């Protein structure tokens, strides 16, 4: 008898493009996001979102890596493109606002709140979402911040990323536990027109789906996973409904209201919007089912057809302002034509003062739409011309002085920044006071051994020495010394040092480009003066020698040579100017990365400090006979006091367990390398457990046999999973 295997083994999916694991971030942006971002500047709504299981690289794609400038994601690159294009389009005026929201456990929070210090999710403002009479989605209590330039926008992005909710899962050491929506609202108007184009660009980082049974998660991580999977399920329901509509099925209702995320993304999914989706998948064998599910979801999204139109309308305020100005100008023209002011005397002091004020305001207004309206006849017009001429000379002189001051300020800032960065390598830059606020632990503790980074000093002996120092509680009394020990073993320390080196190199390059810019400008001025002298000499020669009047000016070889040199220096000036501007962007981004790393380093240091002290304290509670005396077990340092704020019931429960369930003295004398009795492990039925799993679980042991058994088993399973799939 022959058996037929009807299980499907091959799947074929068609996509607009495929980006491998070695694809650079700039290529991802050009392929996926560039057209959508440029469309937003033309008044077309756009949305870009990444979908996939947890740990597949969605946050890295959307936001970028936290360590290096080259790892910038779609959001910072979109910001750079928007402001770069706005600067090029000098015939338009742009107003750009930014909002950043987070959907955590189906509740929406505003990530942009600079007025308060955020240490917990509940410190963020809650956002309410509803629909108005016309079916448009309205988000109440969501802050929209004006961004005048790229630096402001990146600062808002940095603020929001700092407030995001992340935690560790078996698949991802820094997993996003919420959906985040970064929105850019663009308002564009062509100069001289009343038509305004408004658009909204959404960049969405969806939290990753995960199979609870396969990952073996529990506790708060399980609750988060349940909300994430449920919201993604509702998202798929909406996509299925929209897909059925697009192929002609009768589907009157689309369940947008099932979750906060689908309601917020209502316009992006099925409205007036150009939407791009990135399907993030992994190639590991154990995650093939999730990858196939992601591809199927992407195929459904691709079948949805949105009707995209340009969002433009007449601004009534601009129309009213323009019509009022036209009426006023026509009335003044009529008065001038009638000659009503012909017989009046000279201008009074009050009239001259008012006229001078109007001229000064006009000269100070750099807007292309600035106009100067002088009423009252030719007497006022002539006086206004005198004021304008005088004011023009003053403004030119002021502008010249401002340019000189700006150049000097730039040179001073570069030198001061270089000096500060040199000093910043010392520990004083990141020293924290003893009474600093303690952040809530958001990650599971990493063992110091796993965090060792010995690339700078090298050698196993140095690593062992650092590990011994990190576990020495006496050395932790001095916060400065303990911070220095922690910083040397910090897993991101090498990336921080690399960024400091890169920033120093960028400062040197900017200084060189600034010098090149000044040299080119000086040569341009010299060549202009030379050409002027050539022309003056030629004019004098023509006056003296009448025969030279018929000779064409272009044949003067000296002037032609000077003009060619002038054009060459102008090209050098433009090249240096644009290079310096790009360096400025890179320097500012690197500064933000270093600031973000500093904040993360501070939080991780405080967390590690508390966990290390708590580990030592719990070790004394679990094994009181290991110490010489009960008095020695009392916390005697400020460090121990800071970390000893446990509830009395917990302490009593642990002591009672240590006294009542503790095996006999003969058995208790047999301990493993971690100081935990082998008898207790046998009591839990874990005599053959991996000691690394016990080491990882040790800070979380509760004293309850059943709970401790589950905790150690979880860390044992986690260690096996990480060993099988190190990536």
CSV table of C-alpha atoms in Angstrom, one decimal, residues 164-608:
chain,number,residue,atom,x,y,z
A,164,UNK,CA,8.6,53.7,24.5
A,165,UNK,CA,7.8,50.5,26.3
A,166,UNK,CA,10.3,47.7,25.7
A,167,UNK,CA,11.2,44.5,27.5
A,168,UNK,CA,13.1,41.3,27.0
A,169,UNK,CA,11.5,38.2,25.5
A,170,UNK,CA,13.0,34.8,24.5
A,171,UNK,CA,13.1,36.0,20.9
A,172,UNK,CA,14.3,39.6,21.4
A,173,UNK,CA,16.4,41.2,24.1
A,174,UNK,CA,14.8,44.6,23.5
A,175,UNK,CA,11.3,43.8,22.2
A,176,UNK,CA,8.8,46.5,21.5
A,177,UNK,CA,5.8,45.7,23.5
A,178,UNK,CA,3.5,48.2,21.9
A,179,UNK,CA,2.4,49.6,18.5
A,180,UNK,CA,3.9,53.0,17.8
A,181,UNK,CA,2.7,55.6,15.3
A,182,UNK,CA,5.0,58.5,14.2
A,183,UNK,CA,3.0,61.0,12.3
A,184,UNK,CA,4.2,64.0,10.2
A,185,UNK,CA,1.5,66.5,9.3
A,186,UNK,CA,2.6,68.6,6.3
A,187,UNK,CA,0.9,71.9,5.2
A,188,UNK,CA,2.2,73.3,1.9
A,189,UNK,CA,1.1,76.5,0.1
A,190,UNK,CA,2.6,78.0,-3.0
A,191,UNK,CA,3.6,81.7,-2.6
A,192,UNK,CA,0.9,84.0,-3.9
A,193,UNK,CA,-1.9,81.4,-4.0
A,194,UNK,CA,-4.8,80.7,-1.6
A,195,UNK,CA,-4.7,76.9,-2.2
A,196,UNK,CA,-3.4,74.9,0.8
A,197,UNK,CA,-2.3,71.2,0.5
A,198,UNK,CA,-2.5,69.2,3.7
A,199,UNK,CA,-1.3,65.7,4.1
A,200,UNK,CA,-0.4,63.2,6.8
A,201,UNK,CA,2.5,60.7,6.8
A,202,UNK,CA,2.2,57.8,9.2
A,203,UNK,CA,5.2,55.6,10.0
A,204,UNK,CA,4.0,52.6,12.0
A,205,UNK,CA,6.1,50.2,14.1
A,206,UNK,CA,3.8,47.3,14.9
A,207,UNK,CA,4.6,45.0,17.8
A,208,UNK,CA,5.5,41.5,16.8
A,209,UNK,CA,3.2,38.5,17.0
A,210,UNK,CA,4.4,35.5,19.0
A,211,UNK,CA,3.2,32.1,19.8
A,212,UNK,CA,2.8,31.9,23.6
A,213,UNK,CA,3.2,28.1,23.9
A,214,UNK,CA,6.2,27.9,21.7
A,215,UNK,CA,8.0,30.8,23.5
A,216,UNK,CA,7.0,29.6,27.0
A,217,UNK,CA,6.3,33.1,28.3
A,218,UNK,CA,4.3,34.0,31.3
A,219,UNK,CA,3.6,36.9,33.7
A,220,UNK,CA,3.4,40.4,32.4
A,221,UNK,CA,5.0,39.3,29.1
A,222,UNK,CA,2.1,36.9,28.6
A,223,UNK,CA,-0.4,39.7,29.2
A,224,UNK,CA,1.4,41.9,26.7
A,225,UNK,CA,1.6,39.1,24.1
A,226,UNK,CA,-2.2,38.5,24.5
A,227,UNK,CA,-3.0,42.1,23.7
A,228,UNK,CA,-0.5,42.3,20.8
A,229,UNK,CA,-1.8,39.1,19.2
A,230,UNK,CA,-5.4,40.2,19.7
A,231,UNK,CA,-4.9,43.6,18.1
A,232,UNK,CA,-3.0,42.0,15.2
A,233,UNK,CA,-5.9,39.5,14.8
A,234,UNK,CA,-8.4,42.4,14.6
A,235,UNK,CA,-6.0,44.1,12.1
A,236,UNK,CA,-6.2,40.9,9.9
A,237,UNK,CA,-10.0,41.0,10.1
A,238,UNK,CA,-10.0,44.5,8.8
A,239,UNK,CA,-7.6,43.5,6.0
A,240,UNK,CA,-9.8,40.5,5.0
A,241,UNK,CA,-12.9,42.7,4.9
A,242,UNK,CA,-11.2,45.3,2.7
A,243,UNK,CA,-9.8,42.6,0.5
A,244,UNK,CA,-13.3,41.2,-0.1
A,245,UNK,CA,-14.5,44.6,-0.9
A,246,UNK,CA,-11.7,45.1,-3.4
A,247,UNK,CA,-12.6,41.9,-5.3
A,248,UNK,CA,-16.3,42.8,-5.6
A,249,UNK,CA,-17.8,41.0,-2.6
A,250,UNK,CA,-20.6,42.7,-0.7
A,251,UNK,CA,-19.1,43.6,2.6
A,252,UNK,CA,-20.9,46.6,4.1
A,253,UNK,CA,-19.2,46.6,7.4
A,254,UNK,CA,-15.5,46.8,8.1
A,255,UNK,CA,-14.7,46.2,11.8
A,256,UNK,CA,-12.4,49.2,12.5
A,257,UNK,CA,-13.8,49.6,16.0
A,258,UNK,CA,-12.7,46.3,17.3
A,259,UNK,CA,-9.4,47.7,18.6
A,260,UNK,CA,-7.8,51.1,19.1
A,261,UNK,CA,-5.1,50.3,16.6
A,262,UNK,CA,-7.5,49.5,13.7
A,263,UNK,CA,-9.5,52.6,14.5
A,264,UNK,CA,-6.4,54.9,14.5
A,265,UNK,CA,-5.3,53.4,11.2
A,266,UNK,CA,-8.7,53.6,9.6
A,267,UNK,CA,-7.7,56.1,6.9
A,268,UNK,CA,-4.4,54.4,6.3
A,269,UNK,CA,-5.9,51.0,5.6
A,270,UNK,CA,-9.0,51.8,3.6
A,271,UNK,CA,-9.1,55.5,3.0
A,272,UNK,CA,-7.4,58.2,1.0
A,273,UNK,CA,-3.9,57.0,1.5
A,274,UNK,CA,-0.9,55.6,-0.3
A,275,UNK,CA,0.2,52.7,1.9
A,276,UNK,CA,3.4,50.6,1.8
A,277,UNK,CA,3.9,47.5,3.9
A,278,UNK,CA,7.2,45.8,4.8
A,279,UNK,CA,6.8,42.1,5.6
A,280,UNK,CA,9.6,41.1,8.0
A,281,UNK,CA,10.3,37.4,8.1
A,282,UNK,CA,13.0,35.1,9.6
A,283,UNK,CA,14.5,32.1,7.9
A,284,UNK,CA,15.0,29.8,10.9
A,285,UNK,CA,13.4,26.4,10.5
A,286,UNK,CA,11.4,26.7,13.7
A,287,UNK,CA,9.8,29.9,12.6
A,288,UNK,CA,8.7,28.8,9.1
A,289,UNK,CA,5.0,28.8,10.0
A,290,UNK,CA,5.1,32.4,11.2
A,291,UNK,CA,7.0,33.5,8.1
A,292,UNK,CA,4.4,31.9,5.9
A,293,UNK,CA,1.6,33.5,7.9
A,294,UNK,CA,3.3,36.9,7.4
A,295,UNK,CA,3.6,36.4,3.7
A,296,UNK,CA,-0.1,35.5,3.4
A,297,UNK,CA,-1.0,38.6,5.4
A,298,UNK,CA,1.1,40.7,3.0
A,299,UNK,CA,-0.7,39.2,0.0
A,300,UNK,CA,-4.1,40.2,1.4
A,301,UNK,CA,-2.8,43.8,2.0
A,302,UNK,CA,-1.5,44.0,-1.6
A,303,UNK,CA,-5.0,43.2,-3.0
A,304,UNK,CA,-6.5,46.3,-1.3
A,305,UNK,CA,-6.9,49.2,-3.7
A,306,UNK,CA,-7.2,52.7,-2.2
A,307,UNK,CA,-8.5,55.8,-4.1
A,308,UNK,CA,-5.8,58.4,-3.6
A,309,UNK,CA,-6.5,62.1,-4.2
A,310,UNK,CA,-4.6,65.3,-3.4
A,311,UNK,CA,-5.8,67.0,-0.3
A,312,UNK,CA,-6.1,70.7,-1.3
A,313,UNK,CA,-8.5,73.4,-0.4
A,314,UNK,CA,-9.0,77.1,-0.4
A,315,UNK,CA,-8.0,78.7,2.9
A,316,UNK,CA,-10.7,81.1,3.7
A,317,UNK,CA,-8.5,83.2,6.0
A,318,UNK,CA,-6.0,83.7,3.2
A,319,UNK,CA,-8.8,84.7,0.8
A,320,UNK,CA,-10.2,87.2,3.2
A,321,UNK,CA,-6.7,88.7,3.9
A,322,UNK,CA,-6.0,89.0,0.2
A,323,UNK,CA,-9.3,90.7,-0.6
A,324,UNK,CA,-9.0,93.2,2.2
A,325,UNK,CA,-5.6,94.2,1.0
A,326,UNK,CA,-6.9,94.6,-2.6
A,327,UNK,CA,-9.7,96.8,-1.4
A,328,UNK,CA,-7.3,98.9,0.7
A,329,UNK,CA,-4.9,99.4,-2.2
A,330,UNK,CA,-7.7,100.3,-4.6
A,331,UNK,CA,-9.0,102.9,-2.3
A,332,UNK,CA,-5.6,104.5,-1.9
A,333,UNK,CA,-5.0,104.5,-5.7
A,334,UNK,CA,-8.4,106.2,-6.1
A,335,UNK,CA,-7.4,108.9,-3.6
A,336,UNK,CA,-4.1,109.5,-5.3
A,337,UNK,CA,-5.8,109.8,-8.8
A,338,UNK,CA,-8.3,112.3,-7.4
A,339,UNK,CA,-5.4,114.4,-6.0
A,340,UNK,CA,-7.0,114.8,-2.6
A,341,UNK,CA,-3.6,115.3,-0.9
A,342,UNK,CA,-2.2,117.8,-3.5
A,343,UNK,CA,-2.6,121.0,-1.4
A,344,UNK,CA,-1.3,119.7,1.9
A,345,UNK,CA,2.0,120.8,3.5
A,346,UNK,CA,5.1,118.7,4.4
A,347,UNK,CA,4.9,115.6,6.5
A,348,UNK,CA,4.5,115.9,10.2
A,349,UNK,CA,6.8,114.2,12.6
A,350,UNK,CA,4.1,111.6,13.5
A,351,UNK,CA,3.6,110.8,9.8
A,352,UNK,CA,7.4,110.4,9.2
A,353,UNK,CA,7.7,108.2,12.2
A,354,UNK,CA,4.8,105.9,11.0
A,355,UNK,CA,6.3,105.8,7.5
A,356,UNK,CA,9.7,104.9,8.8
A,357,UNK,CA,8.2,102.1,10.9
A,358,UNK,CA,6.4,100.7,7.9
A,359,UNK,CA,9.6,100.7,5.8
A,360,UNK,CA,11.6,99.1,8.6
A,361,UNK,CA,9.0,96.3,9.0
A,362,UNK,CA,9.1,95.7,5.3
A,363,UNK,CA,12.9,95.5,5.2
A,364,UNK,CA,13.0,93.2,8.2
A,365,UNK,CA,10.4,90.8,6.7
A,366,UNK,CA,12.3,88.1,4.8
A,367,UNK,CA,9.1,86.4,3.4
A,368,UNK,CA,8.8,86.4,-0.4
A,369,UNK,CA,5.2,87.7,0.0
A,370,UNK,CA,6.2,90.8,1.9
A,371,UNK,CA,4.8,94.0,0.3
A,372,UNK,CA,5.2,97.7,1.2
A,373,UNK,CA,2.1,99.9,0.7
A,374,UNK,CA,2.6,103.6,1.0
A,375,UNK,CA,-0.6,105.7,1.1
A,376,UNK,CA,-1.1,109.4,1.0
A,377,UNK,CA,0.2,110.5,-2.4
A,378,UNK,CA,3.6,111.2,-4.0
A,379,UNK,CA,4.8,113.1,-0.9
A,380,UNK,CA,4.6,109.9,1.1
A,381,UNK,CA,6.1,107.8,-1.7
A,382,UNK,CA,9.2,110.1,-2.1
A,383,UNK,CA,9.7,110.1,1.7
A,384,UNK,CA,9.4,106.3,1.8
A,385,UNK,CA,12.0,106.0,-0.9
A,386,UNK,CA,14.5,108.0,1.2
A,387,UNK,CA,13.8,105.8,4.3
A,388,UNK,CA,14.1,102.7,2.2
A,389,UNK,CA,17.5,103.8,0.8
A,390,UNK,CA,18.9,104.6,4.3
A,391,UNK,CA,17.4,101.5,5.8
A,392,UNK,CA,18.8,99.3,3.0
A,393,UNK,CA,22.4,100.5,3.7
A,394,UNK,CA,21.9,99.9,7.4
A,395,UNK,CA,20.4,96.4,6.7
A,396,UNK,CA,23.3,95.5,4.5
A,397,UNK,CA,25.8,96.5,7.2
A,398,UNK,CA,23.9,94.6,9.8
A,399,UNK,CA,23.7,91.5,7.6
A,400,UNK,CA,27.5,91.7,7.1
A,401,UNK,CA,28.1,91.9,10.8
A,402,UNK,CA,25.7,89.0,11.5
A,403,UNK,CA,27.5,86.8,9.0
A,404,UNK,CA,30.8,87.6,10.7
A,405,UNK,CA,29.4,86.8,14.1
A,406,UNK,CA,27.8,83.6,12.8
A,407,UNK,CA,31.2,82.5,11.4
A,408,UNK,CA,33.0,83.2,14.7
A,409,UNK,CA,30.2,81.4,16.7
A,410,UNK,CA,30.5,78.4,14.5
A,411,UNK,CA,34.3,78.3,15.0
A,412,UNK,CA,33.9,78.7,18.7
A,413,UNK,CA,31.2,76.0,18.9
A,414,UNK,CA,33.4,73.5,17.0
A,415,UNK,CA,36.3,74.1,19.3
A,416,UNK,CA,34.2,74.0,22.5
A,417,UNK,CA,32.5,70.8,21.4
A,418,UNK,CA,35.9,69.2,20.6
A,419,UNK,CA,37.1,70.2,24.1
A,420,UNK,CA,34.0,68.9,25.8
A,421,UNK,CA,34.1,65.6,23.9
A,422,UNK,CA,37.7,65.1,25.0
A,423,UNK,CA,36.7,65.7,28.6
A,424,UNK,CA,33.5,63.6,28.1
A,425,UNK,CA,35.5,60.3,28.0
A,426,UNK,CA,36.1,60.7,31.8
A,427,UNK,CA,33.8,59.2,34.3
A,428,UNK,CA,32.6,62.6,35.5
A,429,UNK,CA,30.4,63.0,32.4
A,430,UNK,CA,28.2,60.1,33.5
A,431,UNK,CA,28.4,60.2,37.3
A,432,UNK,CA,25.1,60.0,39.0
A,433,UNK,CA,24.1,61.3,42.5
A,434,UNK,CA,23.1,58.9,45.3
A,435,UNK,CA,19.6,60.5,45.5
A,436,UNK,CA,18.8,60.1,41.8
A,437,UNK,CA,15.4,58.7,41.0
A,438,UNK,CA,15.4,55.0,40.5
A,439,UNK,CA,13.9,53.8,37.2
A,440,UNK,CA,11.5,50.9,37.2
A,441,UNK,CA,13.2,47.7,35.9
A,442,UNK,CA,12.0,47.1,32.4
A,443,UNK,CA,14.5,44.3,31.4
A,444,UNK,CA,15.4,41.0,33.0
A,445,UNK,CA,18.8,41.2,34.6
A,446,UNK,CA,21.7,40.2,32.4
A,447,UNK,CA,24.5,38.4,34.2
A,448,UNK,CA,27.7,40.5,34.3
A,449,UNK,CA,29.6,37.7,32.6
A,450,UNK,CA,27.4,37.9,29.5
A,451,UNK,CA,27.8,41.7,29.4
A,452,UNK,CA,31.6,41.6,29.4
A,453,UNK,CA,33.2,43.6,26.6
A,454,UNK,CA,36.9,43.1,26.6
A,455,UNK,CA,37.6,44.4,23.1
A,456,UNK,CA,39.5,47.4,24.4
A,457,UNK,CA,41.8,45.6,26.9
A,458,UNK,CA,41.5,42.0,25.7
A,459,UNK,CA,42.4,38.8,27.5
A,460,UNK,CA,40.6,36.3,29.7
A,461,UNK,CA,42.5,37.4,32.8
A,462,UNK,CA,41.1,41.0,32.4
A,463,UNK,CA,37.6,39.6,31.9
A,464,UNK,CA,37.8,37.5,35.0
A,465,UNK,CA,39.2,40.4,37.0
A,466,UNK,CA,36.3,42.6,35.9
A,467,UNK,CA,33.8,39.9,36.8
A,468,UNK,CA,35.3,39.6,40.2
A,469,UNK,CA,35.1,43.3,40.7
A,470,UNK,CA,31.5,43.4,39.6
A,471,UNK,CA,30.4,40.8,42.1
A,472,UNK,CA,32.4,42.4,44.9
A,473,UNK,CA,29.8,44.3,47.0
A,474,UNK,CA,32.4,46.2,49.0
A,475,UNK,CA,33.7,47.7,45.8
A,476,UNK,CA,30.2,49.0,45.0
A,477,UNK,CA,30.1,51.4,48.0
A,478,UNK,CA,31.7,54.0,45.9
A,479,UNK,CA,29.2,54.8,43.1
A,480,UNK,CA,31.9,56.3,40.9
A,481,UNK,CA,34.1,53.3,41.1
A,482,UNK,CA,31.1,50.9,40.6
A,483,UNK,CA,30.0,52.9,37.6
A,484,UNK,CA,33.5,52.7,36.1
A,485,UNK,CA,33.4,48.9,36.6
A,486,UNK,CA,30.0,48.7,35.0
A,487,UNK,CA,30.9,50.9,32.1
A,488,UNK,CA,33.9,48.7,31.2
A,489,UNK,CA,31.7,45.6,31.0
A,490,UNK,CA,28.7,47.3,29.5
A,491,UNK,CA,27.6,45.4,26.3
A,492,UNK,CA,27.1,48.7,24.4
A,493,UNK,CA,30.3,50.3,25.6
A,494,UNK,CA,32.2,49.6,22.4
A,495,UNK,CA,29.4,51.1,20.2
A,496,UNK,CA,29.5,54.2,22.4
A,497,UNK,CA,33.2,54.6,22.1
A,498,UNK,CA,32.9,54.1,18.3
A,499,UNK,CA,30.3,56.8,18.1
A,500,UNK,CA,32.6,59.2,20.1
A,501,UNK,CA,35.5,58.5,17.8
A,502,UNK,CA,33.2,59.0,14.7
A,503,UNK,CA,31.9,62.2,16.2
A,504,UNK,CA,35.4,63.5,16.8
A,505,UNK,CA,36.3,62.7,13.2
A,506,UNK,CA,33.2,64.5,12.0
A,507,UNK,CA,34.1,67.6,14.0
A,508,UNK,CA,37.6,67.5,12.4
A,509,UNK,CA,36.0,67.1,8.9
A,510,UNK,CA,33.6,70.0,9.6
A,511,UNK,CA,36.4,72.2,10.8
A,512,UNK,CA,38.4,71.4,7.6
A,513,UNK,CA,35.3,72.1,5.4
A,514,UNK,CA,34.7,75.4,7.2
A,515,UNK,CA,38.3,76.4,6.6
A,516,UNK,CA,37.9,75.4,2.9
A,517,UNK,CA,34.7,77.4,2.7
A,518,UNK,CA,36.3,80.6,4.1
A,519,UNK,CA,39.3,80.2,1.8
A,520,UNK,CA,37.0,79.9,-1.2
A,521,UNK,CA,35.0,82.9,-0.1
A,522,UNK,CA,38.1,85.0,0.3
A,523,UNK,CA,39.3,83.9,-3.2
A,524,UNK,CA,36.0,84.8,-4.7
A,525,UNK,CA,36.1,88.3,-3.2
A,526,UNK,CA,39.7,88.7,-4.5
A,527,UNK,CA,38.7,87.6,-8.0
A,528,UNK,CA,35.7,89.9,-8.0
A,529,UNK,CA,37.9,92.8,-7.1
A,530,UNK,CA,40.4,91.7,-9.8
A,531,UNK,CA,37.7,91.6,-12.5
A,532,UNK,CA,36.5,95.0,-11.3
A,533,UNK,CA,40.0,96.5,-11.6
A,534,UNK,CA,40.4,95.0,-15.1
A,535,UNK,CA,37.1,96.6,-16.2
A,536,UNK,CA,38.1,99.9,-14.7
A,537,UNK,CA,41.5,99.8,-16.5
A,538,UNK,CA,39.8,98.9,-19.8
A,539,UNK,CA,37.3,101.7,-19.5
A,540,UNK,CA,40.1,104.2,-18.8
A,541,UNK,CA,42.0,102.8,-21.8
A,542,UNK,CA,39.0,103.2,-24.0
A,543,UNK,CA,38.5,106.8,-23.0
A,544,UNK,CA,42.2,107.5,-23.8
A,545,UNK,CA,42.4,105.5,-27.0
A,546,UNK,CA,39.3,105.8,-29.2
A,547,UNK,CA,40.4,103.0,-31.4
A,548,UNK,CA,39.6,100.4,-28.7
A,549,UNK,CA,35.9,101.2,-28.7
A,550,UNK,CA,35.2,98.6,-31.4
A,551,UNK,CA,37.1,95.8,-29.7
A,552,UNK,CA,34.8,93.3,-28.1
A,553,UNK,CA,35.0,92.9,-24.3
A,554,UNK,CA,35.1,89.1,-24.4
A,555,UNK,CA,38.5,89.1,-26.2
A,556,UNK,CA,40.3,90.3,-23.0
A,557,UNK,CA,42.2,87.1,-22.0
A,558,UNK,CA,42.9,88.4,-18.5
A,559,UNK,CA,39.3,88.9,-17.7
A,560,UNK,CA,38.3,85.6,-19.2
A,561,UNK,CA,40.9,83.8,-17.1
A,562,UNK,CA,39.7,85.6,-14.0
A,563,UNK,CA,36.1,84.7,-14.7
A,564,UNK,CA,37.0,81.0,-15.2
A,565,UNK,CA,38.8,81.0,-11.9
A,566,UNK,CA,35.8,82.7,-10.3
A,567,UNK,CA,33.4,80.0,-11.5
A,568,UNK,CA,35.8,77.3,-10.3
A,569,UNK,CA,36.0,78.9,-6.8
A,570,UNK,CA,32.2,79.2,-6.7
A,571,UNK,CA,31.9,75.5,-7.5
A,572,UNK,CA,34.3,74.8,-4.6
A,573,UNK,CA,32.3,77.0,-2.3
A,574,UNK,CA,29.0,75.3,-3.1
A,575,UNK,CA,30.6,71.9,-2.7
A,576,UNK,CA,32.1,72.7,0.6
A,577,UNK,CA,28.8,74.4,1.8
A,578,UNK,CA,26.7,71.4,1.0
A,579,UNK,CA,29.2,69.0,2.5
A,580,UNK,CA,29.3,71.1,5.6
A,581,UNK,CA,25.6,71.0,5.8
A,582,UNK,CA,25.5,67.2,5.6
A,583,UNK,CA,28.2,67.0,8.2
A,584,UNK,CA,26.1,69.1,10.5
A,585,UNK,CA,23.2,66.7,10.1
A,586,UNK,CA,25.4,63.7,10.9
A,587,UNK,CA,27.0,65.5,13.9
A,588,UNK,CA,23.6,66.3,15.4
A,589,UNK,CA,22.3,62.8,14.8
A,590,UNK,CA,25.5,61.3,16.5
A,591,UNK,CA,25.0,63.7,19.4
A,592,UNK,CA,21.4,62.4,19.8
A,593,UNK,CA,22.6,58.8,19.7
A,594,UNK,CA,25.2,59.5,22.4
A,595,UNK,CA,22.6,61.2,24.5
A,596,UNK,CA,20.3,58.3,24.1
A,597,UNK,CA,23.1,55.9,24.9
A,598,UNK,CA,23.9,58.0,28.0
A,599,UNK,CA,20.3,57.8,29.2
A,600,UNK,CA,20.2,54.0,28.6
A,601,UNK,CA,23.5,53.5,30.3
A,602,UNK,CA,22.2,55.4,33.4
A,603,UNK,CA,19.1,53.3,33.6
A,604,UNK,CA,20.9,50.0,33.1
A,605,UNK,CA,23.5,51.0,35.7
A,606,UNK,CA,20.8,51.9,38.3
A,607,UNK,CA,19.0,48.7,37.5
A,608,UNK,CA,22.1,46.6,37.8
